[in-house]
Coordinates of C-alpha atoms in Angstrom, one line a residue:
Chain A
X1 CA -0.1 -0.5 0.1
X2 CA 2.6 2.6 0.8
X3 CA 4.6 1.3 -2.2
X4 CA 1.9 2.3 -4.1
X5 CA 0.9 5.3 -2.8
X6 CA 4.9 6.4 -3.4
X7 CA 5.1 5.4 -6.8
X8 CA 1.9 6.7 -7.7
X9 CA 2.5 10.4 -5.8
X10 CA 7.1 10.0 -7.8
X11 CA 4.4 9.6 -11.2
X12 CA 1.6 12.7 -9.9
X13 CA 5.2 15.1 -9.3
X14 CA 7.3 13.7 -12.3
X15 CA 3.4 15.3 -14.1
X16 CA 3.4 18.2 -12.7
X17 CA 6.7 19.6 -12.5
X18 CA 6.8 18.3 -16.7
X19 CA 4.3 19.0 -18.2
X20 CA 1.8 21.0 -15.8
X21 CA 5.0 23.1 -14.7
X22 CA 4.6 24.6 -17.7
X23 CA 1.4 24.1 -19.4
X24 CA 0.3 26.6 -16.7
X25 CA 3.2 29.0 -16.7
X26 CA 3.4 29.8 -20.8
X27 CA 0.0 30.7 -20.5
X28 CA 1.2 33.1 -17.0
X29 CA 4.0 34.5 -18.8
X30 CA 1.7 34.9 -21.5
X31 CA -0.9 37.3 -19.5
X32 CA 1.6 38.4 -17.7
X33 CA 1.4 42.0 -19.5
X34 CA -2.9 42.1 -19.7
X35 CA -5.0 40.4 -21.7
X36 CA -4.6 43.2 -23.7
X37 CA -0.7 43.2 -24.8
X38 CA -2.3 39.5 -25.3
X39 CA -4.7 40.0 -28.3
X40 CA -1.6 42.6 -29.4
X41 CA 1.1 40.3 -29.6
X42 CA -1.7 38.0 -31.7
X43 CA -3.2 40.3 -33.7
X44 CA 0.1 41.1 -35.0
X45 CA -0.4 41.0 -38.6
X46 CA 3.2 38.8 -38.9
X47 CA 2.4 37.0 -36.4
X48 CA -1.0 36.8 -38.0
X49 CA 0.5 35.0 -41.3
X50 CA 2.3 32.7 -38.9
X51 CA 0.0 30.5 -37.5
X52 CA -1.7 30.4 -41.0
X53 CA 1.4 29.2 -42.2
X54 CA 0.5 27.1 -39.9
X55 CA -2.4 26.0 -40.3
X56 CA -1.7 25.3 -44.2
X57 CA 1.7 23.1 -43.5
X58 CA -0.6 21.7 -41.3
X59 CA -3.3 21.5 -43.6
X60 CA -1.6 19.6 -46.9
X61 CA 1.6 17.6 -45.0
X62 CA -1.2 15.3 -42.7
X63 CA -3.3 14.3 -46.0
X64 CA -0.4 13.5 -47.7
X65 CA 1.3 11.4 -45.1
X66 CA -2.8 9.8 -43.7
X67 CA -2.5 9.1 -48.0
X68 CA 0.5 7.7 -48.2
X69 CA -0.3 5.2 -44.7
X70 CA -3.0 3.8 -45.6
X71 CA -1.3 3.0 -49.0
X72 CA 1.9 2.1 -47.2
X73 CA 0.3 -0.3 -44.9
X74 CA -2.1 -2.5 -47.6
X75 CA 0.7 -2.5 -49.8
X76 CA 2.9 -4.3 -46.9
X77 CA 0.0 -6.1 -45.0
X78 CA -1.2 -7.1 -48.4
X79 CA 0.7 -8.6 -50.4
X80 CA 4.4 -10.1 -49.8
X81 CA 7.2 -8.4 -52.4
X82 CA 11.1 -7.4 -53.3
X83 CA 11.8 -4.5 -50.8
X84 CA 8.9 -4.9 -49.0
X85 CA 11.5 -4.7 -45.0
X86 CA 13.4 -2.6 -47.4
X87 CA 9.8 0.1 -47.4
X88 CA 9.5 -1.2 -43.9
X89 CA 12.6 0.8 -42.8
X90 CA 12.5 3.0 -44.9
X91 CA 10.0 4.8 -43.4
X92 CA 12.0 5.1 -40.5
X93 CA 13.8 6.4 -41.8
X94 CA 12.7 10.3 -40.7
X95 CA 12.5 9.0 -37.4
X96 CA 16.0 8.2 -37.3
X97 CA 18.0 11.2 -39.3
X98 CA 18.0 15.0 -37.6
X99 CA 15.6 17.6 -38.5
X100 CA 18.1 19.8 -39.1
X101 CA 19.8 17.2 -40.8
X102 CA 16.6 17.2 -43.7
X103 CA 16.7 20.7 -43.6
X104 CA 20.0 20.8 -45.1
X105 CA 19.1 17.4 -47.5
X106 CA 16.3 19.7 -48.8
X107 CA 18.6 22.6 -49.4
X108 CA 20.8 20.2 -50.4
X109 CA 18.4 19.2 -53.1
X110 CA 15.6 21.8 -53.8
X111 CA 18.5 25.0 -52.9
X112 CA 19.9 26.9 -55.7
X113 CA 23.3 25.5 -55.7
X114 CA 21.5 22.7 -55.8
X115 CA 21.0 19.1 -57.9
X116 CA 17.6 20.9 -59.1
X117 CA 18.1 24.1 -58.1
X118 CA 19.4 25.4 -61.7
X119 CA 16.0 23.6 -63.1
X120 CA 14.2 25.2 -60.8
X121 CA 15.6 28.3 -61.0
X122 CA 15.2 28.9 -64.8
X123 CA 11.6 27.8 -64.3
X124 CA 10.8 30.3 -61.9
X125 CA 9.8 27.9 -59.4
X126 CA 11.2 28.8 -55.6
X127 CA 11.0 25.5 -53.0
X128 CA 13.4 27.2 -50.6
X129 CA 12.6 29.8 -48.4
X130 CA 8.8 29.3 -49.2
X131 CA 5.9 26.6 -48.6
X132 CA 6.4 24.2 -50.4
X133 CA 9.9 23.8 -48.9
X134 CA 8.1 24.0 -45.1
X135 CA 5.1 21.5 -46.8
X136 CA 8.3 19.0 -48.0
X137 CA 10.0 19.7 -44.6
X138 CA 7.8 18.9 -42.4
X139 CA 6.4 16.0 -44.6
X140 CA 9.4 14.1 -44.3
X141 CA 9.8 14.9 -40.3
X142 CA 5.6 13.4 -39.8
X143 CA 6.3 10.7 -42.9
X144 CA 6.7 7.6 -40.1
X145 CA 3.9 8.3 -38.0
X146 CA 1.0 7.3 -39.7
X147 CA 2.7 4.5 -40.9
X148 CA 3.9 3.1 -37.9
X149 CA 0.4 3.3 -36.5
X150 CA -1.7 2.1 -38.9
X151 CA 1.7 -0.9 -41.1
X152 CA 1.8 -2.9 -37.5
X153 CA -2.8 -3.3 -37.0
X154 CA -3.1 -3.8 -40.9
X155 CA -0.9 -6.8 -40.5
X156 CA -2.5 -7.9 -37.0
X157 CA -5.8 -7.8 -38.2
X158 CA -5.1 -9.4 -42.4
X159 CA -6.5 -10.4 -44.2
X160 CA -9.3 -12.5 -44.0
X161 CA -12.6 -9.5 -43.9
X162 CA -11.2 -8.4 -47.7
X163 CA -11.7 -11.8 -48.7
X164 CA -15.3 -11.7 -46.9
X165 CA -16.8 -8.9 -48.8
X166 CA -15.4 -10.0 -51.6
X167 CA -17.7 -13.8 -51.4
X168 CA -20.4 -11.5 -50.0
X169 CA -20.3 -10.0 -53.6
X170 CA -18.3 -5.9 -52.6
X171 CA -16.5 -4.9 -55.4
X172 CA -11.8 -3.3 -54.3
X173 CA -13.4 0.2 -54.0
X174 CA -16.5 -0.4 -52.1
X175 CA -14.4 -3.5 -50.2
X176 CA -12.7 -0.4 -49.1
X177 CA -14.3 2.1 -48.1
X178 CA -16.7 -0.5 -46.8
X179 CA -14.1 -2.7 -45.0
X180 CA -10.5 -1.7 -45.2
X181 CA -10.4 2.0 -43.8
X182 CA -12.5 1.6 -41.9
X183 CA -11.8 -1.7 -39.4
X184 CA -7.9 0.8 -39.0
X185 CA -9.8 3.8 -38.2
X186 CA -8.4 3.9 -34.8
X187 CA -4.8 3.8 -35.9
X188 CA -5.7 6.1 -38.8
X189 CA -7.2 8.7 -36.3
X190 CA -4.5 8.4 -33.5
X191 CA -1.3 8.9 -35.8
X192 CA -2.8 11.4 -37.8
X193 CA -3.4 13.0 -34.3
X194 CA 0.3 12.3 -33.5
X195 CA 1.0 13.7 -37.4
X196 CA -0.6 17.2 -36.8
X197 CA 0.6 17.1 -33.2
X198 CA 3.9 17.0 -35.1
X199 CA 3.6 18.9 -38.0
X200 CA 2.3 22.0 -36.6
X201 CA 5.1 21.9 -33.7
X202 CA 8.0 20.9 -36.1
X203 CA 10.8 23.7 -35.9
X204 CA 14.4 21.5 -36.6
X205 CA 13.5 20.8 -40.4
X206 CA 11.3 23.5 -41.3
X207 CA 14.0 26.1 -39.7
X208 CA 16.4 25.0 -41.6
X209 CA 14.4 25.6 -45.2
X210 CA 12.2 28.8 -44.6
X211 CA 14.8 31.1 -44.2
X212 CA 12.8 33.6 -41.9
X213 CA 10.5 36.0 -43.8
X214 CA 9.4 36.9 -40.4
X215 CA 5.6 37.4 -41.3
X216 CA 6.2 35.6 -44.6
X217 CA 7.0 32.2 -43.9
X218 CA 7.4 31.7 -40.7
X219 CA 5.5 29.1 -38.4
X220 CA 4.2 29.7 -35.1
X221 CA 7.4 27.8 -33.8
X222 CA 9.8 29.3 -35.6
X223 CA 7.8 32.9 -34.2
X224 CA 8.1 31.7 -30.9
X225 CA 11.6 31.5 -31.0
X226 CA 12.7 35.4 -32.8
X227 CA 10.1 36.8 -31.0
X228 CA 11.8 35.2 -27.7
X229 CA 15.4 36.1 -29.5
X230 CA 14.3 40.0 -29.6
X231 CA 13.5 40.2 -26.3
X232 CA 10.4 40.1 -26.0
X233 CA 9.3 37.2 -24.4
X234 CA 5.5 38.3 -23.6
X235 CA 4.2 37.6 -27.5
X236 CA 6.7 35.4 -27.5
X237 CA 5.4 33.6 -24.7
X238 CA 1.2 35.0 -26.9
X239 CA 2.4 33.1 -29.7
X240 CA 4.0 29.9 -27.7
X241 CA 0.4 30.1 -25.5
X242 CA -1.9 28.4 -29.0
X243 CA 0.2 25.8 -29.9
X244 CA -0.1 25.2 -26.4
X245 CA -3.5 24.8 -27.3
X246 CA -4.5 23.6 -30.8
X247 CA -2.6 20.1 -28.4
X248 CA -5.0 20.8 -25.9
X249 CA -7.8 21.0 -28.6
X250 CA -6.2 17.9 -30.1
X251 CA -6.1 16.0 -27.2
X252 CA -9.9 17.0 -25.8
X253 CA -10.8 15.9 -29.0
X254 CA -8.9 12.8 -28.9
X255 CA -11.3 12.1 -25.5
X256 CA -14.8 13.7 -27.1
X257 CA -13.5 10.9 -29.9
X258 CA -13.2 7.9 -27.5
X259 CA -16.1 8.8 -25.7
X260 CA -18.7 8.3 -28.7
X261 CA -17.1 5.6 -29.6
X262 CA -16.9 3.4 -25.1
X263 CA -18.3 0.5 -26.7
X264 CA -17.1 0.0 -29.4
X265 CA -13.1 0.1 -28.3
X266 CA -14.1 -1.8 -25.3
X267 CA -14.7 -4.4 -27.9
X268 CA -11.2 -3.8 -29.7
X269 CA -10.2 -4.3 -26.5
X270 CA -11.9 -7.1 -24.8
X271 CA -11.4 -9.2 -28.5
X272 CA -7.4 -8.4 -27.9
X273 CA -7.5 -10.2 -25.0
X274 CA -8.5 -12.8 -25.5
Chain B
X1 CA -30.5 -23.1 -62.5
X2 CA -28.6 -25.5 -61.2
X3 CA -25.8 -25.5 -58.8
X4 CA -23.8 -28.6 -59.1
X5 CA -20.7 -28.6 -58.4
X6 CA -18.0 -29.8 -61.2
X7 CA -14.2 -29.7 -60.6
X8 CA -11.8 -31.0 -63.7
X9 CA -8.4 -32.0 -63.2
X10 CA -7.7 -28.6 -61.0
X11 CA -4.5 -27.8 -59.8
X12 CA -2.2 -26.1 -57.6
X13 CA 1.4 -25.6 -56.7
X14 CA 2.9 -22.6 -54.7
X15 CA 6.1 -21.8 -54.5
X16 CA 6.9 -25.3 -57.0
X17 CA 4.7 -27.5 -53.9
X18 CA 1.7 -29.2 -55.4
X19 CA -1.2 -28.5 -53.3
X20 CA -3.7 -29.9 -55.1
X21 CA -2.6 -32.8 -58.0
X22 CA -5.3 -33.1 -61.0
X23 CA -8.2 -32.9 -58.4
X24 CA -11.3 -33.6 -60.1
X25 CA -15.2 -33.8 -58.3
X26 CA -18.6 -33.2 -58.8
X27 CA -21.0 -31.9 -56.7
X28 CA -24.7 -32.6 -56.3
X29 CA -27.2 -30.3 -56.1
X30 CA -28.5 -29.7 -53.0
X31 CA -25.4 -32.9 -51.1
X32 CA -23.6 -31.3 -47.9
X33 CA -20.7 -32.8 -48.9
X34 CA -17.6 -33.0 -46.4
X35 CA -13.6 -32.5 -47.0
X36 CA -12.1 -35.6 -44.7
X37 CA -8.0 -34.9 -44.4
X38 CA -5.3 -34.2 -42.0
X39 CA -3.4 -30.8 -42.8
X40 CA -1.9 -29.8 -45.1
X41 CA -4.4 -32.2 -47.6
X42 CA -5.3 -29.3 -50.2
X43 CA -9.1 -29.6 -48.6
X44 CA -8.7 -25.9 -47.5
X45 CA -7.4 -24.7 -50.5
X46 CA -10.2 -27.4 -53.0
X47 CA -12.2 -24.3 -51.0
X48 CA -11.0 -20.8 -52.5
X49 CA -10.5 -22.1 -55.8
X50 CA -14.5 -23.0 -56.0
X51 CA -15.0 -20.2 -54.6
X52 CA -12.2 -17.5 -56.4
X53 CA -10.2 -16.3 -53.5
X54 CA -7.8 -18.5 -55.1
X55 CA -7.2 -19.7 -59.1
X56 CA -6.5 -22.2 -60.0
X57 CA -2.6 -23.5 -62.5
X58 CA -5.0 -26.3 -64.7
X59 CA -8.4 -27.6 -65.5
X60 CA -12.0 -25.9 -64.3
X61 CA -13.8 -25.2 -61.9
X62 CA -18.1 -25.1 -62.8
X63 CA -20.9 -24.3 -60.7
X64 CA -24.0 -25.1 -62.6
X65 CA -23.7 -24.2 -66.3
X66 CA -21.2 -22.0 -65.9
X67 CA -17.7 -21.7 -66.0
X68 CA -16.9 -20.7 -62.4
X69 CA -13.2 -19.6 -63.1
X70 CA -14.3 -17.2 -66.2
X71 CA -16.0 -15.0 -62.9
X72 CA -14.9 -13.5 -60.5
X73 CA -14.8 -14.1 -56.3
X74 CA -18.3 -11.5 -55.5
X75 CA -20.2 -12.7 -58.8
X76 CA -19.6 -16.5 -58.3
X77 CA -23.1 -16.6 -55.9
X78 CA -20.3 -18.1 -53.4
X79 CA -21.2 -18.3 -49.9
X80 CA -17.7 -18.7 -47.2
X81 CA -17.8 -19.3 -44.2
X82 CA -14.7 -18.4 -43.3
X83 CA -12.7 -20.9 -39.7
X84 CA -11.6 -17.1 -37.7
X85 CA -15.6 -16.0 -38.8
X86 CA -14.3 -13.2 -40.0
X87 CA -16.7 -10.7 -39.2
X88 CA -16.2 -6.9 -40.3
X89 CA -15.1 -6.5 -36.4
X90 CA -16.2 -2.8 -37.1
X91 CA -20.1 -3.6 -37.3
X92 CA -22.6 -5.1 -35.3
X93 CA -24.0 -8.1 -35.5
X94 CA -27.3 -6.3 -37.4
X95 CA -24.5 -4.3 -39.6
X96 CA -22.5 -7.8 -40.4
X97 CA -25.8 -9.2 -41.5
X98 CA -26.3 -6.6 -43.5
X99 CA -23.4 -5.7 -45.7
X100 CA -24.4 -8.0 -48.6
X101 CA -27.9 -6.4 -49.1
X102 CA -26.3 -2.9 -48.3
X103 CA -23.6 -3.8 -50.8
X104 CA -26.3 -4.7 -54.0
X105 CA -28.5 -1.1 -52.6
X106 CA -31.1 -3.2 -51.1
X107 CA -33.3 -0.7 -50.1
X108 CA -34.3 -0.2 -46.3
X109 CA -37.3 -2.3 -45.6
X110 CA -35.6 -4.2 -47.4
X111 CA -32.4 -4.9 -45.2
X112 CA -34.5 -4.5 -42.4
X113 CA -37.0 -7.5 -43.2
X114 CA -33.9 -10.2 -44.4
X115 CA -31.7 -8.9 -41.8
X116 CA -34.4 -10.4 -38.9
X117 CA -35.3 -13.9 -40.3
X118 CA -31.6 -14.2 -40.7
X119 CA -31.3 -13.8 -36.9
X120 CA -34.3 -15.4 -36.1
X121 CA -32.8 -17.9 -37.8
X122 CA -29.9 -18.0 -36.4
X123 CA -31.6 -17.5 -32.7
X124 CA -29.3 -14.4 -32.0
X125 CA -32.4 -12.0 -32.5
X126 CA -32.0 -10.1 -28.8
X127 CA -27.9 -8.8 -29.5
X128 CA -27.8 -8.1 -33.3
X129 CA -26.5 -4.7 -31.2
X130 CA -22.8 -6.7 -30.0
X131 CA -20.2 -6.2 -31.5
X132 CA -17.6 -9.6 -33.0
X133 CA -15.9 -9.4 -30.2
X134 CA -19.0 -9.3 -27.3
X135 CA -20.3 -12.7 -28.8
X136 CA -18.7 -16.1 -28.0
X137 CA -17.4 -18.1 -30.9
X138 CA -20.6 -20.6 -31.6
X139 CA -22.5 -17.0 -32.0
X140 CA -20.2 -15.8 -34.5
X141 CA -20.6 -19.1 -36.5
X142 CA -23.9 -18.4 -36.7
X143 CA -23.7 -14.3 -37.0
X144 CA -20.9 -15.6 -39.7
X145 CA -23.2 -18.4 -42.1
X146 CA -26.2 -15.4 -41.7
X147 CA -24.0 -12.7 -42.6
X148 CA -23.2 -15.6 -46.1
X149 CA -26.4 -16.6 -46.4
X150 CA -27.7 -13.2 -46.3
X151 CA -26.0 -13.0 -49.9
X152 CA -27.9 -15.6 -51.3
X153 CA -25.5 -18.2 -52.4
X154 CA -26.1 -20.7 -54.8
X155 CA -23.9 -22.4 -53.1
X156 CA -22.2 -22.4 -49.5
X157 CA -18.6 -23.4 -47.8
X158 CA -17.6 -23.3 -44.9
X159 CA -14.2 -24.2 -44.0
X160 CA -13.7 -26.5 -40.7
X161 CA -16.3 -24.1 -39.0
X162 CA -16.4 -26.2 -36.3
X163 CA -12.5 -26.2 -35.7
X164 CA -12.4 -23.0 -33.2
X165 CA -15.0 -24.4 -30.5
X166 CA -15.4 -26.2 -28.0
X167 CA -16.7 -30.0 -27.7
X168 CA -20.4 -29.1 -27.6
X169 CA -20.8 -26.6 -28.5
X170 CA -19.7 -27.7 -31.8
X171 CA -21.9 -30.9 -31.2
X172 CA -25.1 -28.2 -31.3
X173 CA -23.8 -26.8 -34.0
X174 CA -23.2 -29.9 -36.1
X175 CA -27.4 -30.6 -35.7
X176 CA -28.5 -27.3 -36.2
X177 CA -26.5 -27.1 -40.1
X178 CA -27.7 -30.4 -40.6
X179 CA -31.2 -29.1 -39.7
X180 CA -30.7 -25.7 -41.6
X181 CA -28.8 -27.6 -44.6
X182 CA -31.9 -30.0 -44.8
X183 CA -34.2 -27.2 -44.7
X184 CA -32.6 -25.2 -47.4
X185 CA -30.9 -27.5 -49.5
X186 CA -28.8 -24.8 -50.4
X187 CA -25.8 -27.1 -52.2
X188 CA -23.0 -27.5 -49.3
X189 CA -19.3 -28.1 -48.8
X190 CA -17.3 -28.2 -45.9
X191 CA -13.7 -28.7 -45.2
X192 CA -13.1 -30.9 -42.0
X193 CA -10.4 -33.4 -40.3
X194 CA -11.7 -34.7 -37.8
X195 CA -13.7 -37.5 -39.0
X196 CA -16.3 -38.5 -36.7
X197 CA -17.9 -34.7 -37.7
X198 CA -17.4 -35.5 -41.3
X199 CA -19.7 -38.8 -41.0
X200 CA -22.5 -37.5 -38.4
X201 CA -23.3 -34.4 -41.2
X202 CA -22.4 -35.1 -44.4
X203 CA -24.4 -36.9 -47.1
X204 CA -21.1 -37.7 -48.8
X205 CA -16.9 -37.8 -47.8
X206 CA -14.3 -37.1 -50.3
X207 CA -11.0 -37.6 -48.7
X208 CA -7.6 -35.3 -49.2
X209 CA -4.4 -36.5 -48.8
X210 CA -1.1 -34.8 -50.5
X211 CA -2.7 -32.5 -52.5
X212 CA -5.4 -35.8 -53.9
X213 CA -8.9 -37.7 -53.7
X214 CA -8.5 -40.9 -52.2
X215 CA -11.8 -42.0 -51.8
X216 CA -15.4 -40.5 -51.8
X217 CA -18.6 -42.4 -50.6
X218 CA -21.8 -42.1 -48.6
X219 CA -19.7 -42.0 -45.4
X220 CA -21.1 -46.1 -44.2
X221 CA -19.1 -46.8 -48.0
X222 CA -15.8 -45.6 -46.9
X223 CA -16.3 -46.7 -43.7
X224 CA -17.2 -50.3 -44.5
X225 CA -15.1 -50.3 -47.5
X226 CA -11.5 -47.5 -47.2
X227 CA -9.7 -48.1 -50.2
X228 CA -5.9 -48.5 -48.5
X229 CA -4.1 -48.4 -45.3
X230 CA -4.1 -44.3 -45.5
X231 CA -8.2 -44.7 -45.2
X232 CA -8.4 -46.6 -42.6
X233 CA -5.9 -45.4 -40.8
X234 CA -7.7 -42.0 -40.8
X235 CA -10.7 -43.6 -40.4
X236 CA -10.6 -44.4 -36.6
X237 CA -8.1 -46.0 -34.5
X238 CA -7.1 -49.8 -35.3
X239 CA -5.4 -51.5 -34.4
X240 CA -1.9 -52.7 -37.3
X241 CA -0.2 -56.1 -38.4
X242 CA 2.5 -57.0 -40.1
X243 CA 1.1 -60.8 -41.1
X244 CA 1.7 -63.3 -44.5
X245 CA -1.2 -64.9 -46.3
X246 CA -1.0 -68.4 -46.9
X247 CA -3.0 -70.9 -48.4
X248 CA -6.5 -68.1 -47.3
X249 CA -5.2 -68.3 -44.2
X250 CA -3.1 -64.5 -43.3
X251 CA -1.1 -64.9 -39.9
X252 CA 0.2 -62.2 -38.4
X253 CA 4.1 -61.7 -38.0
X254 CA 4.4 -62.3 -34.8
X255 CA 3.5 -65.8 -34.5
X256 CA -1.4 -65.8 -34.5
X257 CA -3.2 -66.9 -37.5
X258 CA -6.5 -63.3 -37.1
X259 CA -8.2 -64.8 -40.0
X260 CA -9.1 -66.1 -44.2
X261 CA -9.2 -63.9 -46.9
X262 CA -9.2 -65.3 -50.7
X263 CA -5.9 -64.0 -52.0
X264 CA -2.6 -65.6 -52.8
X265 CA -0.4 -65.7 -51.0
X266 CA 2.4 -63.7 -49.7
X267 CA 2.6 -60.8 -47.3
X268 CA 0.3 -58.3 -46.8
X269 CA -0.5 -55.8 -43.7
X270 CA -3.8 -56.4 -41.4
X271 CA -6.2 -53.6 -40.5
X272 CA -8.7 -55.0 -37.0
X273 CA -10.8 -51.7 -35.4
X274 CA -10.8 -52.5 -32.4
X275 CA -14.0 -53.7 -31.3
X276 CA -13.1 -56.7 -34.2
X277 CA -10.6 -57.6 -30.5
X278 CA -12.5 -59.7 -28.6
X279 CA -11.0 -61.4 -26.1
X280 CA -11.9 -64.2 -23.8
X281 CA -10.7 -65.1 -20.5
X282 CA -8.9 -68.7 -20.9
X283 CA -6.1 -70.1 -18.5
X284 CA -4.2 -71.0 -21.3
X285 CA -4.6 -68.6 -23.6
X286 CA -1.5 -66.1 -25.2
X287 CA -2.4 -62.8 -24.2
X288 CA -2.5 -61.3 -21.4
X289 CA -4.5 -58.5 -19.9
X290 CA -2.5 -55.1 -19.6
X291 CA -4.8 -53.3 -18.3
X292 CA -9.1 -51.8 -19.1
X293 CA -10.5 -48.5 -19.0
X294 CA -13.3 -47.4 -18.5
X295 CA -13.8 -44.8 -21.0
X296 CA -18.5 -43.8 -20.5
X297 CA -20.2 -46.9 -22.7
X298 CA -17.9 -48.6 -24.1
X299 CA -15.1 -49.5 -22.6
X300 CA -11.2 -50.1 -23.5
X301 CA -8.9 -53.1 -22.8
X302 CA -5.2 -53.9 -23.3
X303 CA -3.7 -57.3 -24.4
X304 CA -0.4 -58.2 -24.7
X305 CA 1.8 -61.1 -25.9
X306 CA 5.0 -61.2 -26.6
X307 CA 5.7 -57.2 -27.7
X308 CA 3.0 -57.2 -29.3
X309 CA 0.0 -55.6 -27.8
X310 CA -3.7 -55.0 -28.7
X311 CA -6.1 -52.3 -28.6
X312 CA -9.8 -54.0 -28.2
X313 CA -12.9 -52.4 -27.7
X314 CA -16.1 -53.6 -26.4
X315 CA -19.5 -52.1 -24.3
X316 CA -19.2 -52.3 -19.8
X317 CA -22.2 -54.7 -20.5
X318 CA -20.3 -57.5 -22.6
X319 CA -16.8 -56.7 -20.5
X320 CA -19.4 -57.7 -17.1
X321 CA -20.4 -61.4 -18.2
X322 CA -17.1 -61.7 -20.2
X323 CA -15.5 -61.8 -17.1
X324 CA -12.1 -60.9 -18.7
X325 CA -9.6 -59.2 -15.2
X326 CA -6.7 -56.7 -16.0
X327 CA -4.0 -58.8 -15.2
X328 CA -5.7 -62.4 -16.3
X329 CA -5.2 -64.3 -19.2
X330 CA -6.9 -64.5 -21.8
X331 CA -7.9 -65.7 -26.0
X332 CA -8.1 -63.4 -28.3
X333 CA -11.2 -63.8 -31.0
X334 CA -10.9 -61.6 -34.8
X335 CA -14.6 -61.2 -35.4
X336 CA -12.7 -59.0 -39.1
X337 CA -10.4 -56.7 -40.5
X338 CA -9.5 -55.0 -43.3
X339 CA -6.1 -57.2 -45.5
X340 CA -4.3 -55.1 -48.2
X341 CA -1.7 -56.5 -49.5
X342 CA 1.9 -55.9 -50.4
X343 CA 0.8 -55.9 -54.0
X344 CA -1.5 -53.2 -53.3
X345 CA -5.1 -53.7 -55.3
X346 CA -8.2 -53.8 -54.1
X347 CA -8.5 -54.5 -50.0
X348 CA -10.2 -57.6 -48.6
X349 CA -12.4 -58.0 -46.1
X350 CA -11.2 -60.5 -43.2
X351 CA -12.6 -62.8 -42.3
X352 CA -12.6 -64.7 -38.4
X353 CA -11.7 -68.2 -38.4
X354 CA -14.3 -70.6 -36.2
X355 CA -13.6 -69.7 -32.4
X356 CA -11.5 -72.1 -30.2
X357 CA -9.6 -71.4 -33.2

């Protein structure tokens, strides 16, 4: 009993110290000069542009990785092909490479002096120091999140439900929408949440390729850093509080969905246990 | 429209391993047929070929008048029930059964009526809102069957339908399935490795081994006349004895007479079922009663003679009448058996010698 209490205490202390206190201090600092100053900081056109930038990047990167994750899990779980293991390993690559290196690789590829730089500038296509580059960097960094969540699930679930659907008269398209996708939906959901969180919070890779033109190629994460760097502490925390709120909204959304589908989730857990 | 299934000269290999080797089989309309064989004999593969989930390397499969191989699995009108049910885990029982109806865009009223009817048939009306994970194995199996029936299949294929269930549920479900078949008369093939199940349930049994069909026939015919030692052994326990024949008398290599068989002199292999081994107490008998084990209505008796062991079975009542005692001596009379000569060819029934010989 004493052991249990001390363990719980330790866990709670740890959580308070490393999660709760920082979160509170973000909001405390953001509001330290009053609510007016808080909204002024957020209403700043440069910050507004950073918000749009962040949302735009996430809105492109997350669906891209969602589609990729579904395709990859479909291939890996259904077919045994040459290069299957290589594909599984490659998916993990972004986890093992520092995001900054990922950004640098992109500069080397698409930058003015890069491999494709000459061709791109000849055709007036700007990737580096512009939105496309930032989106690409974010896709690369968040690449594994959906796939990693969905592939094991797809492998565990196997192919039998799809085969059953075929014998019941379903076409390939019907099977995909009515069977394959729904049975993976919780994996997809968690994968998308993680992917989204990372896409909005990504700093390293995006920082390298953005060029940090304040008000143009700035995301929320980058804005926090540049504001903090120019001693606008309160404004930096105000922007940081926006990111924190995005995280909180995500959590609430997750809890809400889990609550609405609690029967189904309980049934799935029971099946796993049996 | 006929629903006879005609399989001719079908071959199927997986990475150079022949799983089906020249299989031909006709399943009559309205028949309940069992594919019986040990694991790896190709029976599930055959089922998958009929359903269209897999394609034969050579040969043809016809369902009724049409060439099934020309049709995609989804258009074959084949209901398939998987060993592990393959229910849609994200759908309720109701939605699982409604699936084939929704696929062909049936109206709401039709779906409700049809699903209700099937739920009634499988006696699970109260569980329509459950998810598969909330059902027992037997219930899942019934839902899988109802779902297959909802697609109004011409033929029904069941892959080890009772394989994952415990003994009592299995027996109940088996009876229920037989009853269902007698009402609906859908041409049905089911795969099993359980001899008792096949014989209990099927109109006709097909025995497979190593991708070939060994024997097909009614349960009674197969049980009485197994064509080779494999079938004989597969159909139930038997005593296997090396023997030789001279002047029509079959004698075990261990040196005791077994019976008579009209066969030329030479070596042979004799299979004798436990109930054809009849021991009786005899002070001059050469057998020792090593063991008497009551297993219910049947009693099993182990007999030993110079290292030869025989398994005998009789009813508990017969044992009481016989005065056999564990540890006592006994003589043995063989009332039947099957003789396979080393030249191959048709097996011959062993006819008993006069008692006391």
